[in-house]
Amino acid sequence: MLPAVDVRKAHKRYGSLHAVDGVDLRIEQGEFFGLLGPNGAGKTTLINLLAGLARPDSGQFSILGHDVVKQYRTSRRLLGVVPQELVFDPNFNVRETLRLQSGYFGLRHNEAWIDEVMHHLDLTDKAETNMRRLSGGMKRRVLVAQALVHKPPVIVLDEPTAGVDVELRQTMWRFIQQLNRDGHTIVLTTHYLEEAEALCGRIAMLKQGRIMALDSTQNLLGSMAGVRVRLKLAGALPAALLPQIAEQTGEDYLLELPSYQSLEPVLAELRMDGVEIKEMALEQTDLEDVFMRVVGRAC
Amino acid sequence: MLSFYALFYKELLRIWNGGIQAVLAPVLSTLLYLLIFSHMLEQQTEIYPGVRYTAFLIPGLVMMTVLQIAYSNSSTSLSASKITGNLVFALLAPIAYWEFFLAYVLAAVVRGLVVGTGVYLAALWFAQPPMQFPCWIILFALLGGALLGSLGVVAGIWAENFDQLGGYANFIVTPLTFLSGAFYSIHSLPSFWQQVSRLNPFFYIIDGFRYGFFGVSDISPWLSLAVVSGSLLMLAGFALALLKSGYKLRL
Ligand SMILES: Nc1ncnc2c1ncn2[C@@H]1O[C@H](COP(=O)(O)OP(=O)(O)OP(=O)(O)O)[C@@H](O)[C@H]1O
Ligand SMILES: [Mg+2]
């Protein structure tokens, strides 16, 4: 089966800055794929290269087997992109915007699908409202709708939920997940890691233009095997436990243990030294821990 | 070709949504020109035998409007889209570079001709120039609009902000239109300035256009046609090359 997205040896420099530095990435059809990384990691640049919005210094990019430069007409029909920037054309209302976008893709009688997309994104009431008069979150939803007018099999969303309220975020994800179940490939960037953890089957973590980790979400979470224990003590931590400390503020400790089996010796040590435990909590590893380890800073 | 049509339609809808003042404002300023110049100069000047100065002035003013409107339409539309970022919607779509070019230039021509016609109709109230050769009139209006529409595309690609765009208009387009002989025949200029005027492609547009009305011109309309078509081909080729390379649009 052709990969939905195929990126080979991608390089893109802006002056001396290596924004995309040798990325190889293959995303299969039907995946829900997460592209994570701190600000400036090169996520948007990579998406721009895929969409033909930027020209690579070198590398090959294809959508469902169609080269994005040589076969740009086909590859662009197969791709829908929600840009990160909140851009809009103030000359038109929502419906006009979506009709024009359909037209750009050569679709003339697209009214039924436009209505459906507007319905799913809760835009029906705003159909005749000028883009300028929409709130930020509504503009974001129109961006999503614009990316979907031509029913692209591959959908790339560059931070689609930034500035969207909780309720709508849920509705939006239901819609996107529905599209994914219907066979659309989804590529998502987001800084909400819970969102990525809940939605994405596979995740790539980018830093300074390079892929630092690429695996299924489960494996990434599993790679952080071990248990984290948060302790509030009535005294100092016994010396034998010092190597276990991951974080410390006063008498609040965060210990990292290789497994649940190592928990009992810790408790025994504390008992022996007569240090009273005032509070204790076990923490689940989440994507944020993985991210911190791989990328070395907060998302 | 459907994508071209959609982009062209978008440009027209943009103008339409902009409202009637898009046509009324240029008509008003032309009427002001006519009011002032014709009153001041009507008695002193007779440029072509038997043609009142006001009548002589009208084709020049109409063409000046066509040129300025065509230029400002494509340059502001394209640069505004680029600078505010909504050009991304067209760049994401399967639109070929030449479709892109055609859509912007044709919209500029349409707008230039519509406003030019409005100005012409309003000017008839002051004087009624004859129409010797309507074909030449239409031909030069189309070529002039296309030339300035193409120039606007280049300016729109080039400008990085609205100040730069304003600079191009003030330092290039306005001087070239004003020094094109819209208000006078170049035969009334000292010979040095006559030679300079001949380097200005806008001069040939106006002169050829005026020939269509009066059947008289400073130089042969065929020469004007050759110069204007040649300029258009060169400029269009340049604009197409820029678009094809993605210069300043696909970073
Ligand atoms: N047009 C440009 N010109 C110069 N530098 C650029 C350009 N676009 C991006 N960059 C630089 O490339 C790097 C990667 O930027 P990019 O927008 O891809 O990051 P990102 O991962 O999307 O970050 P964010 O999470 O903030 O959206 C940044 O250092 C940025 O400054
Ligand atoms: Mg980004």
PDB file of N, CA, C and O in Angstrom, chain B residues 199-222:
ATOM      1  N   LEU B 199      10.570  56.986 -24.438  1.00  0.00           N
ATOM      2  CA  LEU B 199      11.068  55.816 -23.694  1.00  0.00           C
ATOM      3  C   LEU B 199      10.001  55.261 -22.748  1.00  0.00           C
ATOM      4  O   LEU B 199      10.184  54.213 -22.142  1.00  0.00           O
ATOM      5  N   ASN B 200       8.911  56.017 -22.630  1.00  0.00           N
ATOM      6  CA  ASN B 200       7.872  55.636 -21.673  1.00  0.00           C
ATOM      7  C   ASN B 200       6.808  54.802 -22.371  1.00  0.00           C
ATOM      8  O   ASN B 200       6.084  55.304 -23.225  1.00  0.00           O
ATOM      9  N   PRO B 201       6.680  53.529 -22.031  1.00  0.00           N
ATOM     10  CA  PRO B 201       5.693  52.688 -22.733  1.00  0.00           C
ATOM     11  C   PRO B 201       4.267  53.208 -22.585  1.00  0.00           C
ATOM     12  O   PRO B 201       3.443  52.990 -23.476  1.00  0.00           O
ATOM     13  N   PHE B 202       3.997  53.915 -21.483  1.00  0.00           N
ATOM     14  CA  PHE B 202       2.639  54.427 -21.275  1.00  0.00           C
ATOM     15  C   PHE B 202       2.264  55.445 -22.354  1.00  0.00           C
ATOM     16  O   PHE B 202       1.101  55.600 -22.695  1.00  0.00           O
ATOM     17  N   PHE B 203       3.276  56.156 -22.857  1.00  0.00           N
ATOM     18  CA  PHE B 203       3.027  57.135 -23.908  1.00  0.00           C
ATOM     19  C   PHE B 203       2.386  56.458 -25.121  1.00  0.00           C
ATOM     20  O   PHE B 203       1.445  56.983 -25.723  1.00  0.00           O
ATOM     21  N   TYR B 204       2.877  55.288 -25.477  1.00  0.00           N
ATOM     22  CA  TYR B 204       2.352  54.586 -26.656  1.00  0.00           C
ATOM     23  C   TYR B 204       0.923  54.103 -26.428  1.00  0.00           C
ATOM     24  O   TYR B 204       0.117  54.070 -27.349  1.00  0.00           O
ATOM     25  N   ILE B 205       0.636  53.724 -25.185  1.00  0.00           N
ATOM     26  CA  ILE B 205      -0.739  53.284 -24.890  1.00  0.00           C
ATOM     27  C   ILE B 205      -1.705  54.448 -25.095  1.00  0.00           C
ATOM     28  O   ILE B 205      -2.737  54.328 -25.760  1.00  0.00           O
ATOM     29  N   ILE B 206      -1.354  55.582 -24.523  1.00  0.00           N
ATOM     30  CA  ILE B 206      -2.248  56.740 -24.602  1.00  0.00           C
ATOM     31  C   ILE B 206      -2.360  57.232 -26.048  1.00  0.00           C
ATOM     32  O   ILE B 206      -3.450  57.525 -26.536  1.00  0.00           O
ATOM     33  N   ASP B 207      -1.225  57.286 -26.723  1.00  0.00           N
ATOM     34  CA  ASP B 207      -1.240  57.807 -28.090  1.00  0.00           C
ATOM     35  C   ASP B 207      -2.064  56.904 -29.010  1.00  0.00           C
ATOM     36  O   ASP B 207      -2.871  57.382 -29.806  1.00  0.00           O
ATOM     37  N   GLY B 208      -1.875  55.590 -28.870  1.00  0.00           N
ATOM     38  CA  GLY B 208      -2.635  54.651 -29.694  1.00  0.00           C
ATOM     39  C   GLY B 208      -4.117  54.711 -29.369  1.00  0.00           C
ATOM     40  O   GLY B 208      -4.976  54.672 -30.264  1.00  0.00           O
ATOM     41  N   PHE B 209      -4.419  54.838 -28.101  1.00  0.00           N
ATOM     42  CA  PHE B 209      -5.813  54.918 -27.651  1.00  0.00           C
ATOM     43  C   PHE B 209      -6.473  56.169 -28.219  1.00  0.00           C
ATOM     44  O   PHE B 209      -7.581  56.128 -28.748  1.00  0.00           O
ATOM     45  N   ARG B 210      -5.731  57.262 -28.164  1.00  0.00           N
ATOM     46  CA  ARG B 210      -6.281  58.524 -28.645  1.00  0.00           C
ATOM     47  C   ARG B 210      -6.499  58.484 -30.166  1.00  0.00           C
ATOM     48  O   ARG B 210      -7.449  59.064 -30.685  1.00  0.00           O
ATOM     49  N   TYR B 211      -5.626  57.747 -30.853  1.00  0.00           N
ATOM     50  CA  TYR B 211      -5.792  57.591 -32.298  1.00  0.00           C
ATOM     51  C   TYR B 211      -7.152  56.992 -32.617  1.00  0.00           C
ATOM     52  O   TYR B 211      -7.821  57.395 -33.568  1.00  0.00           O
ATOM     53  N   GLY B 212      -7.600  56.058 -31.805  1.00  0.00           N
ATOM     54  CA  GLY B 212      -8.904  55.436 -32.003  1.00  0.00           C
ATOM     55  C   GLY B 212     -10.035  56.448 -31.959  1.00  0.00           C
ATOM     56  O   GLY B 212     -11.046  56.297 -32.632  1.00  0.00           O
ATOM     57  N   PHE B 213      -9.860  57.511 -31.167  1.00  0.00           N
ATOM     58  CA  PHE B 213     -10.913  58.529 -31.073  1.00  0.00           C
ATOM     59  C   PHE B 213     -10.831  59.531 -32.219  1.00  0.00           C
ATOM     60  O   PHE B 213     -11.801  59.778 -32.919  1.00  0.00           O
ATOM     61  N   PHE B 214      -9.608  60.106 -32.426  1.00  0.00           N
ATOM     62  CA  PHE B 214      -9.499  61.240 -33.342  1.00  0.00           C
ATOM     63  C   PHE B 214      -8.979  60.867 -34.726  1.00  0.00           C
ATOM     64  O   PHE B 214      -9.046  61.669 -35.645  1.00  0.00           O
ATOM     65  N   GLY B 215      -8.426  59.667 -34.853  1.00  0.00           N
ATOM     66  CA  GLY B 215      -7.814  59.305 -36.125  1.00  0.00           C
ATOM     67  C   GLY B 215      -6.512  60.079 -36.361  1.00  0.00           C
ATOM     68  O   GLY B 215      -5.976  60.071 -37.461  1.00  0.00           O
ATOM     69  N   VAL B 216      -6.040  60.786 -35.336  1.00  0.00           N
ATOM     70  CA  VAL B 216      -4.777  61.530 -35.422  1.00  0.00           C
ATOM     71  C   VAL B 216      -3.947  61.112 -34.222  1.00  0.00           C
ATOM     72  O   VAL B 216      -4.499  60.846 -33.157  1.00  0.00           O
ATOM     73  N   SER B 217      -2.626  61.038 -34.402  1.00  0.00           N
ATOM     74  CA  SER B 217      -1.807  60.690 -33.247  1.00  0.00           C
ATOM     75  C   SER B 217      -0.405  61.223 -33.439  1.00  0.00           C
ATOM     76  O   SER B 217      -0.029  61.648 -34.534  1.00  0.00           O
ATOM     77  N   ASP B 218       0.379  61.230 -32.369  1.00  0.00           N
ATOM     78  CA  ASP B 218       1.746  61.741 -32.450  1.00  0.00           C
ATOM     79  C   ASP B 218       2.631  60.809 -33.262  1.00  0.00           C
ATOM     80  O   ASP B 218       3.529  61.236 -33.956  1.00  0.00           O
ATOM     81  N   ILE B 219       2.381  59.515 -33.120  1.00  0.00           N
ATOM     82  CA  ILE B 219       3.147  58.558 -33.918  1.00  0.00           C
ATOM     83  C   ILE B 219       2.191  57.505 -34.464  1.00  0.00           C
ATOM     84  O   ILE B 219       1.031  57.437 -34.060  1.00  0.00           O
ATOM     85  N   SER B 220       2.696  56.662 -35.366  1.00  0.00           N
ATOM     86  CA  SER B 220       1.834  55.671 -36.005  1.00  0.00           C
ATOM     87  C   SER B 220       1.256  54.705 -34.966  1.00  0.00           C
ATOM     88  O   SER B 220       1.976  54.219 -34.090  1.00  0.00           O
ATOM     89  N   PRO B 221      -0.067  54.426 -35.059  1.00  0.00           N
ATOM     90  CA  PRO B 221      -0.668  53.487 -34.094  1.00  0.00           C
ATOM     91  C   PRO B 221      -0.057  52.089 -34.201  1.00  0.00           C
ATOM     92  O   PRO B 221      -0.043  51.347 -33.226  1.00  0.00           O
ATOM     93  N   TRP B 222       0.455  51.771 -35.390  1.00  0.00           N
ATOM     94  CA  TRP B 222       1.063  50.442 -35.542  1.00  0.00           C
ATOM     95  C   TRP B 222       2.336  50.328 -34.718  1.00  0.00           C
ATOM     96  O   TRP B 222       2.596  49.299 -34.103  1.00  0.00           O
TER      97      TRP B 222
END
